[in-house]
Amino acid sequence: MPVDRLKDSIRAEIEKLRRTGILKPPERIITGFIPTDEIEGSRFLLEGERNRKFLRMNSNNYLGLAQHPKLIEAEREASEELGVNPGAVRFIDGTTKYHKKLEEKLANFHYKESAKIFNCAYMANLGVALSLVNKMTYVISDELNHNSIARAIRIAGVSSENKAIYQHNDVDGLRRALENIPDKIERTIIIFDGVFSMRGDYAPLKEIVKLAREHDKRFKDGVTTIIDDSHGTAAFGVTGRGTLEVTGEYGVDVITSTLGKAFGAEGGYAAACKEIIEIIRQKADTYIYSNPISPGTANAGISAVDIVNGEEGKKMLARLSENSEYFRKGIRDIGLETIPGIHPIIPVLIRDTNKVKNMVLELYKMGILVTGLTTPVVPSGDETIRIQISAVHTKDDLDYALNKFKEIKE
Ligand SMILES: Cc1ncc(COP(=O)(O)O)c(C=O)c1O
């Protein structure tokens, strides 16, 4: 049977992944959620762990909005009104008033003319690339960009002569890449993460936008800058406007982001000028040929944007920022190394694969969920335990985790 030979090949492939150390373990199953009280932040229950409660320090739910009663209520209300599924893709009457309203809110949130929702940010990046890249396009990308960007560049069919990758956040490298673009190129795109998810550092927007403007006139369609601020949106900056707010540089042309991290809902989107969003609507396969998020999810997204725009959101963001600073300082005070920064992603650099694995396991035994990043996911020597801070972590939670880090450090 042909499928038997295929199975053999797949088994060999999986064995190879295991030997190279990149085989993913079985997924843990979350079976329960215990809301926060004054002292203890929220806790999770896991399958096979009976009533043991786990503190999550590996979640993108930076503001705790995923469990916010207003989002839950918004999702319920819209689902009761219109059903739990849009019924078709956007062009075939799958567009509800909730999708439209959410797009308006997201455009306003990012100070852009227009926005388009995708099922997730991964699909948004693919869609943007499919809409903006043609044969005469040159794409420049940061080496540490998210997988969805690297994949989008490939899927959009950018040839090796028409792309360049600069070293992480290396402005001189970007300048050189721009200078080396052949004159026949008509359209140049610089694409980069806002916040880099493995490190918690962020792109030098002022310098990138300045370089883009300097080279703009050389190309028929100029130089367009695209930021994926999935980890910055609603998690970074006093009002949650992300890396643009933190750097004070709002001149980035296209923003892609997710509703599935700090906004606590689900889905992705692109925000830009009307023309770019219209060509996305016309040409982005991942938008055109795929069902949108449900009306309920869209309404949860609307509620999330409203909360972040209001006083409650500002308080949450302030608390997130305080918590992040407190934990980062705590990690340094106990003699562990981290990358300087202000984002709630806090990489604790251990620089040894076995140590990372053992520490992650020890923390798990102590009821703390963290992420170990080892080779080949990160370069050898950069092995890290990645912590993600949330506004719903209490001081007690942070102290508990810091004490446990101290205990297992040696
Ligand atoms: C920078 C970046 N872009 C895109 C994504 C994908 O987001 P989504 O889950 O909405 O597809 C992620 C999530 O891991 C990310 O970190």
PDB file of C-alpha atoms in Angstrom, residues 140-319:
ATOM      1  CA  ILE A 140      13.925  43.647   3.079  1.00  0.00           C
ATOM      2  CA  SER A 141      13.345  41.774   6.323  1.00  0.00           C
ATOM      3  CA  ASP A 142      14.878  41.540   9.834  1.00  0.00           C
ATOM      4  CA  GLU A 143      16.563  38.151  10.414  1.00  0.00           C
ATOM      5  CA  LEU A 144      14.501  37.546  13.562  1.00  0.00           C
ATOM      6  CA  ASN A 145      11.122  38.294  11.987  1.00  0.00           C
ATOM      7  CA  HIS A 146       8.288  35.955  12.926  1.00  0.00           C
ATOM      8  CA  ASN A 147       7.869  32.758  10.929  1.00  0.00           C
ATOM      9  CA  SER A 148       4.693  34.137   9.324  1.00  0.00           C
ATOM     10  CA  ILE A 149       6.667  36.963   7.690  1.00  0.00           C
ATOM     11  CA  ALA A 150       9.425  34.714   6.392  1.00  0.00           C
ATOM     12  CA  ARG A 151       6.779  32.332   5.067  1.00  0.00           C
ATOM     13  CA  ALA A 152       4.738  35.182   3.570  1.00  0.00           C
ATOM     14  CA  ILE A 153       7.749  36.417   1.610  1.00  0.00           C
ATOM     15  CA  ARG A 154       8.266  32.914   0.198  1.00  0.00           C
ATOM     16  CA  ILE A 155       4.594  32.330  -0.599  1.00  0.00           C
ATOM     17  CA  ALA A 156       4.323  35.695  -2.318  1.00  0.00           C
ATOM     18  CA  GLY A 157       7.016  34.415  -4.696  1.00  0.00           C
ATOM     19  CA  VAL A 158       9.810  36.870  -3.937  1.00  0.00           C
ATOM     20  CA  SER A 159      12.918  35.551  -5.719  1.00  0.00           C
ATOM     21  CA  SER A 160      16.275  35.355  -3.965  1.00  0.00           C
ATOM     22  CA  GLU A 161      17.598  38.288  -6.074  1.00  0.00           C
ATOM     23  CA  ASN A 162      14.682  40.416  -4.908  1.00  0.00           C
ATOM     24  CA  LYS A 163      15.136  40.084  -1.177  1.00  0.00           C
ATOM     25  CA  ALA A 164      17.605  40.918   1.552  1.00  0.00           C
ATOM     26  CA  ILE A 165      17.729  40.048   5.231  1.00  0.00           C
ATOM     27  CA  TYR A 166      19.522  42.357   7.662  1.00  0.00           C
ATOM     28  CA  GLN A 167      20.943  41.315  11.006  1.00  0.00           C
ATOM     29  CA  HIS A 168      18.558  41.814  13.892  1.00  0.00           C
ATOM     30  CA  ASN A 169      17.830  45.526  14.423  1.00  0.00           C
ATOM     31  CA  ASP A 170      20.990  46.444  12.477  1.00  0.00           C
ATOM     32  CA  VAL A 171      20.224  49.855  10.974  1.00  0.00           C
ATOM     33  CA  ASP A 172      23.526  49.937   9.032  1.00  0.00           C
ATOM     34  CA  GLY A 173      22.664  46.530   7.575  1.00  0.00           C
ATOM     35  CA  LEU A 174      19.289  47.886   6.491  1.00  0.00           C
ATOM     36  CA  ARG A 175      20.964  50.950   4.945  1.00  0.00           C
ATOM     37  CA  ARG A 176      23.356  48.725   2.980  1.00  0.00           C
ATOM     38  CA  ALA A 177      20.476  46.529   1.829  1.00  0.00           C
ATOM     39  CA  LEU A 178      18.594  49.597   0.566  1.00  0.00           C
ATOM     40  CA  GLU A 179      21.673  50.929  -1.225  1.00  0.00           C
ATOM     41  CA  ASN A 180      22.182  47.594  -2.995  1.00  0.00           C
ATOM     42  CA  ILE A 181      18.706  47.394  -4.513  1.00  0.00           C
ATOM     43  CA  PRO A 182      18.946  47.301  -8.332  1.00  0.00           C
ATOM     44  CA  ASP A 183      17.570  50.369 -10.095  1.00  0.00           C
ATOM     45  CA  LYS A 184      15.086  48.352 -12.140  1.00  0.00           C
ATOM     46  CA  ILE A 185      13.073  47.618  -8.969  1.00  0.00           C
ATOM     47  CA  GLU A 186       9.765  49.494  -8.864  1.00  0.00           C
ATOM     48  CA  ARG A 187       8.511  48.852  -5.352  1.00  0.00           C
ATOM     49  CA  THR A 188      10.414  48.252  -2.105  1.00  0.00           C
ATOM     50  CA  ILE A 189       9.005  46.877   1.130  1.00  0.00           C
ATOM     51  CA  ILE A 190      10.735  46.874   4.519  1.00  0.00           C
ATOM     52  CA  ILE A 191       8.996  44.440   6.867  1.00  0.00           C
ATOM     53  CA  PHE A 192       9.795  43.837  10.516  1.00  0.00           C
ATOM     54  CA  ASP A 193       8.344  42.742  13.841  1.00  0.00           C
ATOM     55  CA  GLY A 194       7.565  45.565  16.265  1.00  0.00           C
ATOM     56  CA  VAL A 195       8.346  43.529  19.380  1.00  0.00           C
ATOM     57  CA  PHE A 196      10.480  40.429  18.813  1.00  0.00           C
ATOM     58  CA  SER A 197       8.806  37.534  20.550  1.00  0.00           C
ATOM     59  CA  MET A 198      11.929  35.595  21.560  1.00  0.00           C
ATOM     60  CA  ARG A 199      13.670  38.614  23.081  1.00  0.00           C
ATOM     61  CA  GLY A 200      11.145  41.263  24.099  1.00  0.00           C
ATOM     62  CA  ASP A 201      13.193  43.960  22.363  1.00  0.00           C
ATOM     63  CA  TYR A 202      11.762  46.152  19.629  1.00  0.00           C
ATOM     64  CA  ALA A 203      12.537  47.567  16.204  1.00  0.00           C
ATOM     65  CA  PRO A 204      14.230  51.002  15.862  1.00  0.00           C
ATOM     66  CA  LEU A 205      11.260  52.568  14.097  1.00  0.00           C
ATOM     67  CA  LYS A 206      12.613  56.103  13.825  1.00  0.00           C
ATOM     68  CA  GLU A 207      15.738  54.940  12.008  1.00  0.00           C
ATOM     69  CA  ILE A 208      13.826  52.513   9.767  1.00  0.00           C
ATOM     70  CA  VAL A 209      11.257  55.116   8.718  1.00  0.00           C
ATOM     71  CA  LYS A 210      13.995  57.703   8.123  1.00  0.00           C
ATOM     72  CA  LEU A 211      15.885  55.315   5.818  1.00  0.00           C
ATOM     73  CA  ALA A 212      12.677  54.405   4.002  1.00  0.00           C
ATOM     74  CA  ARG A 213      11.964  58.086   3.361  1.00  0.00           C
ATOM     75  CA  GLU A 214      15.542  58.704   2.164  1.00  0.00           C
ATOM     76  CA  HIS A 215      15.259  55.973  -0.483  1.00  0.00           C
ATOM     77  CA  ASP A 216      11.604  56.513  -1.363  1.00  0.00           C
ATOM     78  CA  LYS A 217      12.184  58.564  -4.529  1.00  0.00           C
ATOM     79  CA  ARG A 218      14.446  55.948  -6.135  1.00  0.00           C
ATOM     80  CA  PHE A 219      11.562  53.593  -6.907  1.00  0.00           C
ATOM     81  CA  LYS A 220       8.426  54.085  -8.967  1.00  0.00           C
ATOM     82  CA  ASP A 221       6.163  52.987  -6.077  1.00  0.00           C
ATOM     83  CA  GLY A 222       8.521  54.169  -3.334  1.00  0.00           C
ATOM     84  CA  VAL A 223       9.472  52.355  -0.120  1.00  0.00           C
ATOM     85  CA  THR A 224       6.671  50.968   2.066  1.00  0.00           C
ATOM     86  CA  THR A 225       7.230  50.043   5.699  1.00  0.00           C
ATOM     87  CA  ILE A 226       5.243  47.197   7.297  1.00  0.00           C
ATOM     88  CA  ILE A 227       5.305  46.407  11.005  1.00  0.00           C
ATOM     89  CA  ASP A 228       3.914  43.256  12.591  1.00  0.00           C
ATOM     90  CA  ASP A 229       3.167  44.520  16.094  1.00  0.00           C
ATOM     91  CA  SER A 230       1.389  41.416  17.374  1.00  0.00           C
ATOM     92  CA  HIS A 231       3.198  41.529  20.726  1.00  0.00           C
ATOM     93  CA  GLY A 232       3.145  45.322  20.954  1.00  0.00           C
ATOM     94  CA  THR A 233      -0.532  46.044  20.336  1.00  0.00           C
ATOM     95  CA  ALA A 234      -2.440  46.616  23.581  1.00  0.00           C
ATOM     96  CA  ALA A 235       0.615  45.509  25.573  1.00  0.00           C
ATOM     97  CA  PHE A 236       3.135  48.248  25.006  1.00  0.00           C
ATOM     98  CA  GLY A 237       2.929  52.032  25.472  1.00  0.00           C
ATOM     99  CA  VAL A 238       0.826  54.040  27.908  1.00  0.00           C
ATOM    100  CA  THR A 239      -2.280  53.674  25.710  1.00  0.00           C
ATOM    101  CA  GLY A 240      -1.366  50.310  24.166  1.00  0.00           C
ATOM    102  CA  ARG A 241      -0.530  51.661  20.709  1.00  0.00           C
ATOM    103  CA  GLY A 242       2.490  49.387  20.739  1.00  0.00           C
ATOM    104  CA  THR A 243       5.934  49.945  19.311  1.00  0.00           C
ATOM    105  CA  LEU A 244       4.795  53.077  17.451  1.00  0.00           C
ATOM    106  CA  GLU A 245       3.821  54.703  20.740  1.00  0.00           C
ATOM    107  CA  VAL A 246       6.943  53.543  22.580  1.00  0.00           C
ATOM    108  CA  THR A 247       9.276  54.876  19.876  1.00  0.00           C
ATOM    109  CA  GLY A 248       7.150  57.951  19.101  1.00  0.00           C
ATOM    110  CA  GLU A 249       7.354  57.051  15.390  1.00  0.00           C
ATOM    111  CA  TYR A 250       3.919  56.803  13.801  1.00  0.00           C
ATOM    112  CA  GLY A 251       5.137  56.972  10.198  1.00  0.00           C
ATOM    113  CA  VAL A 252       4.996  53.208   9.521  1.00  0.00           C
ATOM    114  CA  ASP A 253       2.734  52.619   6.498  1.00  0.00           C
ATOM    115  CA  VAL A 254       1.111  49.261   7.287  1.00  0.00           C
ATOM    116  CA  ILE A 255       0.436  47.668  10.677  1.00  0.00           C
ATOM    117  CA  THR A 256      -0.392  43.996  10.953  1.00  0.00           C
ATOM    118  CA  SER A 257      -1.367  42.631  14.324  1.00  0.00           C
ATOM    119  CA  THR A 258      -3.434  40.121  16.227  1.00  0.00           C
ATOM    120  CA  LEU A 259      -6.584  40.196  18.317  1.00  0.00           C
ATOM    121  CA  GLY A 260      -5.388  36.936  19.853  1.00  0.00           C
ATOM    122  CA  LYS A 261      -2.762  38.234  22.265  1.00  0.00           C
ATOM    123  CA  ALA A 262      -3.226  41.328  24.476  1.00  0.00           C
ATOM    124  CA  PHE A 263      -6.676  42.054  23.018  1.00  0.00           C
ATOM    125  CA  GLY A 264      -7.733  38.695  24.461  1.00  0.00           C
ATOM    126  CA  ALA A 265      -9.964  37.661  21.533  1.00  0.00           C
ATOM    127  CA  GLU A 266      -8.978  35.980  18.289  1.00  0.00           C
ATOM    128  CA  GLY A 267      -8.199  37.034  14.718  1.00  0.00           C
ATOM    129  CA  GLY A 268      -5.640  39.193  12.942  1.00  0.00           C
ATOM    130  CA  TYR A 269      -5.772  42.343  10.879  1.00  0.00           C
ATOM    131  CA  ALA A 270      -3.972  44.884   8.741  1.00  0.00           C
ATOM    132  CA  ALA A 271      -4.428  48.643   9.153  1.00  0.00           C
ATOM    133  CA  ALA A 272      -3.251  51.159   6.538  1.00  0.00           C
ATOM    134  CA  CYS A 273      -4.440  53.773   4.045  1.00  0.00           C
ATOM    135  CA  LYS A 274      -7.669  53.123   2.105  1.00  0.00           C
ATOM    136  CA  GLU A 275      -5.887  52.092  -1.094  1.00  0.00           C
ATOM    137  CA  ILE A 276      -3.720  49.428   0.557  1.00  0.00           C
ATOM    138  CA  ILE A 277      -6.690  47.986   2.420  1.00  0.00           C
ATOM    139  CA  GLU A 278      -8.744  47.926  -0.787  1.00  0.00           C
ATOM    140  CA  ILE A 279      -6.062  45.998  -2.690  1.00  0.00           C
ATOM    141  CA  ILE A 280      -5.890  43.580   0.252  1.00  0.00           C
ATOM    142  CA  ARG A 281      -9.659  43.108  -0.028  1.00  0.00           C
ATOM    143  CA  GLN A 282      -9.287  42.439  -3.756  1.00  0.00           C
ATOM    144  CA  LYS A 283      -6.161  40.281  -3.770  1.00  0.00           C
ATOM    145  CA  ALA A 284      -5.395  38.684  -0.387  1.00  0.00           C
ATOM    146  CA  ASP A 285      -6.275  35.010  -0.870  1.00  0.00           C
ATOM    147  CA  THR A 286      -6.173  34.387   2.874  1.00  0.00           C
ATOM    148  CA  TYR A 287      -8.925  37.005   3.224  1.00  0.00           C
ATOM    149  CA  ILE A 288     -10.962  36.192   0.117  1.00  0.00           C
ATOM    150  CA  TYR A 289     -11.140  32.407   0.342  1.00  0.00           C
ATOM    151  CA  SER A 290     -11.447  31.838   4.085  1.00  0.00           C
ATOM    152  CA  ASN A 291     -14.330  32.268   6.528  1.00  0.00           C
ATOM    153  CA  PRO A 292     -13.850  35.269   8.813  1.00  0.00           C
ATOM    154  CA  ILE A 293     -13.846  35.146  12.605  1.00  0.00           C
ATOM    155  CA  SER A 294     -17.319  34.612  14.061  1.00  0.00           C
ATOM    156  CA  PRO A 295     -19.629  37.570  14.857  1.00  0.00           C
ATOM    157  CA  GLY A 296     -19.184  36.731  18.543  1.00  0.00           C
ATOM    158  CA  THR A 297     -15.394  36.881  18.326  1.00  0.00           C
ATOM    159  CA  ALA A 298     -15.630  40.151  16.379  1.00  0.00           C
ATOM    160  CA  ASN A 299     -17.843  41.622  19.099  1.00  0.00           C
ATOM    161  CA  ALA A 300     -15.392  40.420  21.770  1.00  0.00           C
ATOM    162  CA  GLY A 301     -12.702  42.245  19.765  1.00  0.00           C
ATOM    163  CA  ILE A 302     -14.822  45.417  19.745  1.00  0.00           C
ATOM    164  CA  SER A 303     -15.226  45.174  23.490  1.00  0.00           C
ATOM    165  CA  ALA A 304     -11.453  44.660  23.923  1.00  0.00           C
ATOM    166  CA  VAL A 305     -10.632  47.771  21.872  1.00  0.00           C
ATOM    167  CA  ASP A 306     -13.166  49.781  23.914  1.00  0.00           C
ATOM    168  CA  ILE A 307     -11.654  48.607  27.185  1.00  0.00           C
ATOM    169  CA  VAL A 308      -8.096  49.402  26.068  1.00  0.00           C
ATOM    170  CA  ASN A 309      -9.268  52.848  24.907  1.00  0.00           C
ATOM    171  CA  GLY A 310     -10.871  53.581  28.294  1.00  0.00           C
ATOM    172  CA  GLU A 311      -9.656  54.252  31.834  1.00  0.00           C
ATOM    173  CA  GLU A 312      -9.719  50.554  32.746  1.00  0.00           C
ATOM    174  CA  GLY A 313      -7.348  49.813  29.864  1.00  0.00           C
ATOM    175  CA  LYS A 314      -4.928  52.538  30.932  1.00  0.00           C
ATOM    176  CA  LYS A 315      -4.860  51.110  34.456  1.00  0.00           C
ATOM    177  CA  MET A 316      -4.258  47.604  33.122  1.00  0.00           C
ATOM    178  CA  LEU A 317      -1.425  48.852  30.919  1.00  0.00           C
ATOM    179  CA  ALA A 318       0.138  50.733  33.829  1.00  0.00           C
ATOM    180  CA  ARG A 319      -0.072  47.616  35.986  1.00  0.00           C
TER     181      ARG A 319
END
